[in-house]
Tab-separated table of C-alpha atoms in Angstrom:
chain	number	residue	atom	x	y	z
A	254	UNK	CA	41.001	85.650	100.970
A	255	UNK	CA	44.151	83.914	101.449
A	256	UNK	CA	47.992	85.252	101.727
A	257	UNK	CA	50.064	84.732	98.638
A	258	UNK	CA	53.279	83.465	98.934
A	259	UNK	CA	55.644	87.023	98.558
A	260	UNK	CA	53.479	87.905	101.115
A	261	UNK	CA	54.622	85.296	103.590
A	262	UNK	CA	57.859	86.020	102.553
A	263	UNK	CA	57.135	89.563	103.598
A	264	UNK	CA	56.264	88.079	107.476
A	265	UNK	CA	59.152	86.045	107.470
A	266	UNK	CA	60.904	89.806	106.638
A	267	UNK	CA	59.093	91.234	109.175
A	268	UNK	CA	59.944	89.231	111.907
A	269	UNK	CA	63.325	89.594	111.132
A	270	UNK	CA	63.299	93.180	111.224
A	271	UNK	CA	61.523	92.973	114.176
A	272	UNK	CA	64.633	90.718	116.233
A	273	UNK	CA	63.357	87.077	115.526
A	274	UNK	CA	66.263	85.476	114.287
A	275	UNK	CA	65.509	82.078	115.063
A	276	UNK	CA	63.280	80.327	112.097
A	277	UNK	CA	61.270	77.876	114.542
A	278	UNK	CA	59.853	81.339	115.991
A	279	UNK	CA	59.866	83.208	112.717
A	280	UNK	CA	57.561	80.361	111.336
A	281	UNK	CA	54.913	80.365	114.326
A	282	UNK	CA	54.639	83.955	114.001
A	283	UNK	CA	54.360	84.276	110.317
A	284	UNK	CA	51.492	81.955	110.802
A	285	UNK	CA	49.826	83.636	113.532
A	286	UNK	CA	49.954	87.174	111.429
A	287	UNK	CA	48.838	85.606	108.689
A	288	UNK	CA	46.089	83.872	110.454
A	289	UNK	CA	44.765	87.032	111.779
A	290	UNK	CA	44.964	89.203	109.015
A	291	UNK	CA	43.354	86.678	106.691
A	292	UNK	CA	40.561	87.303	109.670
A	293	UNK	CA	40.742	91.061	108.921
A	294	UNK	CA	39.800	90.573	105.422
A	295	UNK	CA	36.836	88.908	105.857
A	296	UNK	CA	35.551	91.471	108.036
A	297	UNK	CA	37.326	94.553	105.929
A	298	UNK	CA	38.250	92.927	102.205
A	299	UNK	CA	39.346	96.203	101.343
A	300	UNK	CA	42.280	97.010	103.940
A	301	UNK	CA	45.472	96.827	102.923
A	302	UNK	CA	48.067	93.579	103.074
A	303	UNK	CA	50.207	96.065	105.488
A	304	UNK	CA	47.840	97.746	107.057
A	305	UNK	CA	46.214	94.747	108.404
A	306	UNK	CA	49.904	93.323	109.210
A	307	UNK	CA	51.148	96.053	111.242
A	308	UNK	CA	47.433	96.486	112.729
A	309	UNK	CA	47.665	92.388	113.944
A	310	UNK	CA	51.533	93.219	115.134
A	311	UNK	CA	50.170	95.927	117.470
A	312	UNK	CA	48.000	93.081	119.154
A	313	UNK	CA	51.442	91.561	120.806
A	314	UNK	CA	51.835	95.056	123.041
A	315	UNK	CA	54.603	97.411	122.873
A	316	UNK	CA	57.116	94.744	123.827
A	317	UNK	CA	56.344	93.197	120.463
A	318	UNK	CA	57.673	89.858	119.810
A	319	UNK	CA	60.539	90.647	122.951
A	320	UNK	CA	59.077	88.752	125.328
A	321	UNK	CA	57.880	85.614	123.132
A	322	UNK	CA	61.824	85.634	122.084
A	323	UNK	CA	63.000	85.887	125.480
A	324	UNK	CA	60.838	83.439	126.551
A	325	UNK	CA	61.919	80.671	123.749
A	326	UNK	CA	65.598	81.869	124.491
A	327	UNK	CA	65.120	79.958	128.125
A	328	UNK	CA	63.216	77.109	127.221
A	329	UNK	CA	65.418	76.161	124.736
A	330	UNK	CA	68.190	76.963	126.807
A	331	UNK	CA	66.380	74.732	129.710
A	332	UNK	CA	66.451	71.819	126.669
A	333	UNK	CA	69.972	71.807	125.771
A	334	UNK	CA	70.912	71.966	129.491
A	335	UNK	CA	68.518	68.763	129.858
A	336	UNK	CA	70.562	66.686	126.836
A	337	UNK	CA	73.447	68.012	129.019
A	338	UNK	CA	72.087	66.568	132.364
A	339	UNK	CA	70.964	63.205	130.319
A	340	UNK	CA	74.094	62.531	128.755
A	341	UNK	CA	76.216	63.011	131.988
A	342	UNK	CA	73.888	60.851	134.147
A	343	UNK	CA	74.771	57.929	131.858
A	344	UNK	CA	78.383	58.158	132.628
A	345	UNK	CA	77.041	57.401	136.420
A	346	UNK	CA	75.522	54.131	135.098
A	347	UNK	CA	76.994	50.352	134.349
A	348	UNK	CA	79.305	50.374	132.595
A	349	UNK	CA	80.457	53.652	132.067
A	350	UNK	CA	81.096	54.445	135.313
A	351	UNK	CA	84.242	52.429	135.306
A	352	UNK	CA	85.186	54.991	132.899
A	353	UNK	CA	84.736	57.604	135.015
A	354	UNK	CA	85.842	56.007	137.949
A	355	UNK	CA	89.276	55.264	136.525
A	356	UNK	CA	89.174	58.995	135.318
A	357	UNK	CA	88.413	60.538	139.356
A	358	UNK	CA	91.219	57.553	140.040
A	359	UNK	CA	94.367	59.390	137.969
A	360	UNK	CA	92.976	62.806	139.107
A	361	UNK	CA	93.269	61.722	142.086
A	362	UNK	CA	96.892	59.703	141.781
A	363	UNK	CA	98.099	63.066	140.308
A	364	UNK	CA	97.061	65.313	142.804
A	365	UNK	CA	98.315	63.364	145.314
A	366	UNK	CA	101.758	63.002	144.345
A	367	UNK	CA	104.574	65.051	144.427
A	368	UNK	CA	104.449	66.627	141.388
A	369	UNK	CA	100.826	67.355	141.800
A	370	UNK	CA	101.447	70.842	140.961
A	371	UNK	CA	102.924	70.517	137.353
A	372	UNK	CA	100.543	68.145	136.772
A	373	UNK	CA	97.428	70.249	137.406
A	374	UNK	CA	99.327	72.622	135.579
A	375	UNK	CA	99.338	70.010	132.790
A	376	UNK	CA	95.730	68.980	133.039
A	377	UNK	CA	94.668	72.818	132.974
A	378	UNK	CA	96.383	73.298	130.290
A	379	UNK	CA	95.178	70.253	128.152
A	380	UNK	CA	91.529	71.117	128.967
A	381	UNK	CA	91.887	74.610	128.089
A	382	UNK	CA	93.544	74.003	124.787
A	383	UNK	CA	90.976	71.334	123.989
A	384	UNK	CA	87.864	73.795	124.693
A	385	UNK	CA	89.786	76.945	122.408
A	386	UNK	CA	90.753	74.196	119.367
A	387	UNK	CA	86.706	72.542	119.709
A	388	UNK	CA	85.760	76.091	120.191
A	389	UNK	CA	86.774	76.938	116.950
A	390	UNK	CA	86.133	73.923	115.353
A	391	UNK	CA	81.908	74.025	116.200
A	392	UNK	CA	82.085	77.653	115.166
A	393	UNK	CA	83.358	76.642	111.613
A	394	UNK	CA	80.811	73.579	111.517
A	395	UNK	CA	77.738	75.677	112.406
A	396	UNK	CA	78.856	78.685	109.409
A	397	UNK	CA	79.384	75.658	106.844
A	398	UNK	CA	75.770	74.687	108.073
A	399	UNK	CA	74.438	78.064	108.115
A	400	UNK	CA	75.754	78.547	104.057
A	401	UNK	CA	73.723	75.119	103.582
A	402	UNK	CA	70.433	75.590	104.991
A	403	UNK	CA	70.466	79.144	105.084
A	404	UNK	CA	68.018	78.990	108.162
A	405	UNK	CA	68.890	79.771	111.701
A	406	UNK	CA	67.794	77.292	114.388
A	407	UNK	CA	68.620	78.002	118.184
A	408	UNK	CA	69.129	74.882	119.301
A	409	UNK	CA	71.267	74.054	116.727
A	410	UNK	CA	73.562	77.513	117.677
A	411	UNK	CA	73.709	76.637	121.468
A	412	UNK	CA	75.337	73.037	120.414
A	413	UNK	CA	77.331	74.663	117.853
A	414	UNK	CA	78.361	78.223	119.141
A	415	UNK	CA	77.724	77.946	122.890
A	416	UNK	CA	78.987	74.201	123.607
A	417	UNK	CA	81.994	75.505	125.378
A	418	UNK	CA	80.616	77.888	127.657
A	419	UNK	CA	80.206	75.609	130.630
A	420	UNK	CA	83.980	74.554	130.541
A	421	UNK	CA	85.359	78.586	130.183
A	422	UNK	CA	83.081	79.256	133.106
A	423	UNK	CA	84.343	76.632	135.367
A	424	UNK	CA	88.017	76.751	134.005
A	425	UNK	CA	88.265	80.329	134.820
A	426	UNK	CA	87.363	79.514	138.124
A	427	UNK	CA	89.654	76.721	138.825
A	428	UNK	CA	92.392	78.676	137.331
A	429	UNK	CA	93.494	79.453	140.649
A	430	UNK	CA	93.938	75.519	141.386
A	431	UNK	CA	97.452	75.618	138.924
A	432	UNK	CA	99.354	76.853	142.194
A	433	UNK	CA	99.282	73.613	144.623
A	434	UNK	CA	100.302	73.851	147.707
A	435	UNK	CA	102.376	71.272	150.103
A	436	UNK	CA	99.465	72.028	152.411
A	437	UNK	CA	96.566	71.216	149.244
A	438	UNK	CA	98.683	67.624	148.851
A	439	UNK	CA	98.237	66.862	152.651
A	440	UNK	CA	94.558	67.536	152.467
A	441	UNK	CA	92.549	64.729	151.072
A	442	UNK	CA	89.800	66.558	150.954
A	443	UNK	CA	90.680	69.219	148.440
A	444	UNK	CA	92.291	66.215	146.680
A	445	UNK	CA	89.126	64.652	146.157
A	446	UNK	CA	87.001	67.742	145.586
A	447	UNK	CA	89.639	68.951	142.719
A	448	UNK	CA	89.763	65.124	141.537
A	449	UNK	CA	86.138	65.415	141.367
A	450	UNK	CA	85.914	68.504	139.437
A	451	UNK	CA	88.230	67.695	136.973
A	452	UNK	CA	86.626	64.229	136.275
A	453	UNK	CA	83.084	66.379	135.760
A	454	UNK	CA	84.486	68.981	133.515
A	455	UNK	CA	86.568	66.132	130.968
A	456	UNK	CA	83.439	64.580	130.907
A	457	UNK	CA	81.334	67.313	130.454
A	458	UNK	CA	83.783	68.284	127.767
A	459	UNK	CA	83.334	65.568	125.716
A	460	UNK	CA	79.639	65.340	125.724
A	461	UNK	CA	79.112	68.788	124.284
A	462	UNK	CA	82.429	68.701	122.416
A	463	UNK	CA	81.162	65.273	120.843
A	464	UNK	CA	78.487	63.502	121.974
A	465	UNK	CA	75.805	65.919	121.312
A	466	UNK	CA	77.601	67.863	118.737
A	467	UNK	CA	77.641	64.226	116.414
A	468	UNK	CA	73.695	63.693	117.609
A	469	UNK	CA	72.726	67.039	116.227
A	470	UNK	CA	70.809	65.711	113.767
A	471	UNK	CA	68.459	63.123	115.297
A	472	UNK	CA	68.303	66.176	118.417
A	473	UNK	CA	67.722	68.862	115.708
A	474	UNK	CA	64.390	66.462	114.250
A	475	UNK	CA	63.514	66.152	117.621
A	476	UNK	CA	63.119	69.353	118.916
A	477	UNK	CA	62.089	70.659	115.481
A	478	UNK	CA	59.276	68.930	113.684
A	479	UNK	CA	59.716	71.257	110.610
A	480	UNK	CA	63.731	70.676	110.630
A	481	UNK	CA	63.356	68.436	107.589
A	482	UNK	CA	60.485	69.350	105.855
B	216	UNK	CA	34.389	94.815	128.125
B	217	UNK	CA	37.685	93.042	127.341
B	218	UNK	CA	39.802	91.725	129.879
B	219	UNK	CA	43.610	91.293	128.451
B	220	UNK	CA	45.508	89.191	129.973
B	221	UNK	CA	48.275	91.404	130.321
B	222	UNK	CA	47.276	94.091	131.497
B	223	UNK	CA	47.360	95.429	134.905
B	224	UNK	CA	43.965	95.087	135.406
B	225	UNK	CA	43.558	91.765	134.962
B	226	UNK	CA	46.094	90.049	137.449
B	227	UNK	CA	43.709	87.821	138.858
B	228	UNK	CA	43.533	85.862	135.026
B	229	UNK	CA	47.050	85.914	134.630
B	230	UNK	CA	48.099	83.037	136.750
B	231	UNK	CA	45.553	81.018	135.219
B	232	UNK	CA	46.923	81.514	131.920
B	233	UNK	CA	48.707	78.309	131.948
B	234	UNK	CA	45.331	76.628	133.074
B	235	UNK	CA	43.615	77.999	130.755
B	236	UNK	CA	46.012	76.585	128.105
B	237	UNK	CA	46.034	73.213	129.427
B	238	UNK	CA	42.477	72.631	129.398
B	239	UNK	CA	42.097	73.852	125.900
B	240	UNK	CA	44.223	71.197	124.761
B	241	UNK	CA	42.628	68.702	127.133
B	242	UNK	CA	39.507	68.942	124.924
B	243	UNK	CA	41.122	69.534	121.514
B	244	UNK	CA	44.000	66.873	120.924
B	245	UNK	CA	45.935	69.631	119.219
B	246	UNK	CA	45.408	73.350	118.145
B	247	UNK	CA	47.730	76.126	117.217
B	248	UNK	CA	48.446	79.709	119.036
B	249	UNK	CA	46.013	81.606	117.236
B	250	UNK	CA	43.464	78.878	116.653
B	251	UNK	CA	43.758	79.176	121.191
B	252	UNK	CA	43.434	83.214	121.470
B	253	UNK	CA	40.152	82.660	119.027
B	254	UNK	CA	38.377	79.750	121.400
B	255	UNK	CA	39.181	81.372	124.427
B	256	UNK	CA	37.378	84.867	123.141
B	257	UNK	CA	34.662	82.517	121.925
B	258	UNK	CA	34.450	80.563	124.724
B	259	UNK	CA	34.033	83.461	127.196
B	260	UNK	CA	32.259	85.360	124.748
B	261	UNK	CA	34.750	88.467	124.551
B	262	UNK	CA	35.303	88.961	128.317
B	263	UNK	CA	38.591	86.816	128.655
B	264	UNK	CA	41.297	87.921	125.656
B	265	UNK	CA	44.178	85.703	125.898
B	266	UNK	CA	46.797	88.404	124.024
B	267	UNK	CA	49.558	87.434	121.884
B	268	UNK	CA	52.308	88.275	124.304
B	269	UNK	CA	51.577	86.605	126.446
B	270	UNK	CA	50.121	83.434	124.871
B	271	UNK	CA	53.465	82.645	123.141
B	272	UNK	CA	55.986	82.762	126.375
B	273	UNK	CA	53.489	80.530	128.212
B	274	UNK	CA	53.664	78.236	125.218
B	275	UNK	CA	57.167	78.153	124.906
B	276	UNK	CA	57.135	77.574	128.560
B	277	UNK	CA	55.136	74.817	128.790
B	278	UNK	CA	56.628	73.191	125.966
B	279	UNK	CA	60.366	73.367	127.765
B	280	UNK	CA	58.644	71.711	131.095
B	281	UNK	CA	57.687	68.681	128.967
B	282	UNK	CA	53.699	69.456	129.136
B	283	UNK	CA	53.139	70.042	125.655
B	284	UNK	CA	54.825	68.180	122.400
B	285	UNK	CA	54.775	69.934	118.992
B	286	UNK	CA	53.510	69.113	115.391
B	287	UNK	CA	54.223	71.455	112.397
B	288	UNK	CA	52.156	70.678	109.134
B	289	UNK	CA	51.708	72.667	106.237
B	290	UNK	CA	48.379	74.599	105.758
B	291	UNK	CA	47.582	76.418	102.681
B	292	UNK	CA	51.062	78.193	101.604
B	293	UNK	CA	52.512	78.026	105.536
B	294	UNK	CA	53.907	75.888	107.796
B	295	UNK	CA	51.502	75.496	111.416
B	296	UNK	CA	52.672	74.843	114.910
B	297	UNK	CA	50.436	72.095	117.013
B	298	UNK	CA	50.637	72.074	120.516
B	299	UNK	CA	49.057	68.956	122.300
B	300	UNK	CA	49.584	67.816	125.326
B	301	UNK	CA	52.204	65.207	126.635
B	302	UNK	CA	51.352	62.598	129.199
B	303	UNK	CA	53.079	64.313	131.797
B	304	UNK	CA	50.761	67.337	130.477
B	305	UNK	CA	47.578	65.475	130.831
B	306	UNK	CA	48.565	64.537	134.374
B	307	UNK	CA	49.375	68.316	135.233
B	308	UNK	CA	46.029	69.436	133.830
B	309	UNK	CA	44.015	67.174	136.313
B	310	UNK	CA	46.163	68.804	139.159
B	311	UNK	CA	46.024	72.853	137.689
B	312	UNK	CA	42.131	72.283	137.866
B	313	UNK	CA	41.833	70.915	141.157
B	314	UNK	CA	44.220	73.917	142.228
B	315	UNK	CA	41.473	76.334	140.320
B	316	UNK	CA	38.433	74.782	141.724
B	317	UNK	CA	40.068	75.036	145.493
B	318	UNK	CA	41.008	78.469	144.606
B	319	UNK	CA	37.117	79.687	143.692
B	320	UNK	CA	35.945	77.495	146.231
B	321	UNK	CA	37.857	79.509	148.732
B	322	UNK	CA	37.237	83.087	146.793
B	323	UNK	CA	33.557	82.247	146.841
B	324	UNK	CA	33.869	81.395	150.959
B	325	UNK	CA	35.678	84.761	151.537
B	326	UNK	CA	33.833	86.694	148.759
B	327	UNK	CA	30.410	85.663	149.063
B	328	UNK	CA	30.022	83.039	152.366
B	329	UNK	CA	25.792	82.685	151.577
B	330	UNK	CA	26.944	80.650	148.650
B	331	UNK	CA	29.948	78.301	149.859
């Protein structure tokens, strides 16, 4: 005896009520119930559709479908940070690295000037107001999408919702760079290693900001075979 | 008797979990998480039980190191989750069962030295 389909619906319910938000996970499990109470019947025809449903959702322990969530949490976390790491090495390579070259190079003009207080100031500031304005931009993308599709996918949330996080994180620890001392401008050292971070976060900026936010698609099919079925 | 993978009492399986995983898929080009917990039970007839929290992290897991790819298709009124392995997955799997045979190689030397 096979499941009908309300009563797929009902384990794509029941996952939800049981903290799988995500549909890539909600589908594998729906299928793995399923699978096993369809096994029950043959064994018990008689048992009932829940019965046999909560009896196969006992079989994943008393952390139920926790650890299985946590667990795809990381890995897809791991994933995005990959696309990340992929993205950023390219800007390493011919000929972008002129790019970022010439991007280290007016860091590093800047901070060695006079002014090179105000204009860390400046730069702080830019950054910061470009991460709050995308911020709220990729939030307002992924709830249009969200009303569309009507499905939730998590690698679709961490380039939508979460793209920013790297940049607050290491802007609120730079924050302390906005007051430059005469000694900081003498140093060439701390010159280069601010020129250096700066360079790294505007570029890491833009590659989660745009680059993979304009990909999502072809990264979405990638990761997701069932993304456009 | 059942041995579940998770618990306490079965410690010694659980690090060959991933193993055990690999060389499923080794020998069947692709399967899906339930379609593994019911060869493994067959396979060992009953003693090993792979359980479902545990099968699904190490999955997942493998999946984000780049050792397994994923296929969904649509089977009777559902959508189905392959798992097979990548290249990088198939090299792994050669290494994880050298690692196992070493391992009862050098259980069977401590635990039994007639035999080794």
């Amino acid at each position: 005896m096979k499941l009908t389909q309300p009563q797929i619906q009902d384990l794509y319910a029941f996952t939800r009520k049981h903290f799988v938000e995500h549909y890539d996970l909600q589908t594998e499990l729906v299928d793995h119930l399923a699978n096993d109470i369809e096994a029950m019947w043959q064994d018990e025809p008689k048992l009932s559709f829940t019965d046999a449903r909560d009896s196969a959702f006992k079989k994943f322990g008393i952390f139920g479908f926790m650890e299985a969530i946590e667990q795809k949490a990381k890995a897809m976390n791991k994933r995005y940070r990959s696309y990340l790491w992929k993205e950023l090495k390219k800007w390493f390579e011919i000929p972008q690295i002129l790019a970022t070259i010439v991007l280290f190079l007016i860091f590093y003009v800047s901070f060695s000037s006079k002014i090179a207080g105000v204009l860390s100031a400046v730069f702080y500031g830019i950054i910061a107001a470009w991460t709050i304005y995308k911020n709220v931009r990729l939030n307002r993308q992924f709830i249009r999408r969200r009303k569309i599709s009507n499905k939730k996918w998590m690698l679709e949330e961490l380039i939508f919702k979460q793209a920013g996080i790297t940049s607050l994180i290491v802007l609120s620890q730079v924050h302390h760079t906005l007051v430059v001392s005469d000694e900081f401008s003498m140093n060439i050292y701390a010159i280069i290693g601010l020129s250096v971070v700066y360079t790294i976060l505007l570029l890491l900026n833009y590659i989660s900001f745009e680059l993979i936010p304009n990909k999502a698609e072809e990264l979405l099919n990638e990761t997701y075979p069932e993304f456009s079925l | 008797m059942y041995i579940c993978i998770v618990m306490s009492n079965s410690k010694l399986y659980k690090g060959s979990l991933n193993t055990i995983i690999l060389k499923l898929l080794n020998e069947n080009d692709k399967m899906y998480g339930y379609e593994i917990t019911q060869k493994v039970k067959e396979l060992t007839k009953g003693e090993l039980k792979i359980t479902e929290g545990a099968l699904y992290p190490a999955l997942h897991k493998l999946e984000a190191e780049g050792l397994l790819d994923v296929e969904v298709a649509k089977v009777d009124n559902r959508l189905r989750k392959y798992y097979k392995l990548t290249e990088n997955g198939t090299k792994e799997t050669a290494n994880k069962l050298e690692e196992l045979a070493e391992y009862i190689k050098t259980m069977q030397a401590l635990v039994n030295p007639k035999l080794a």
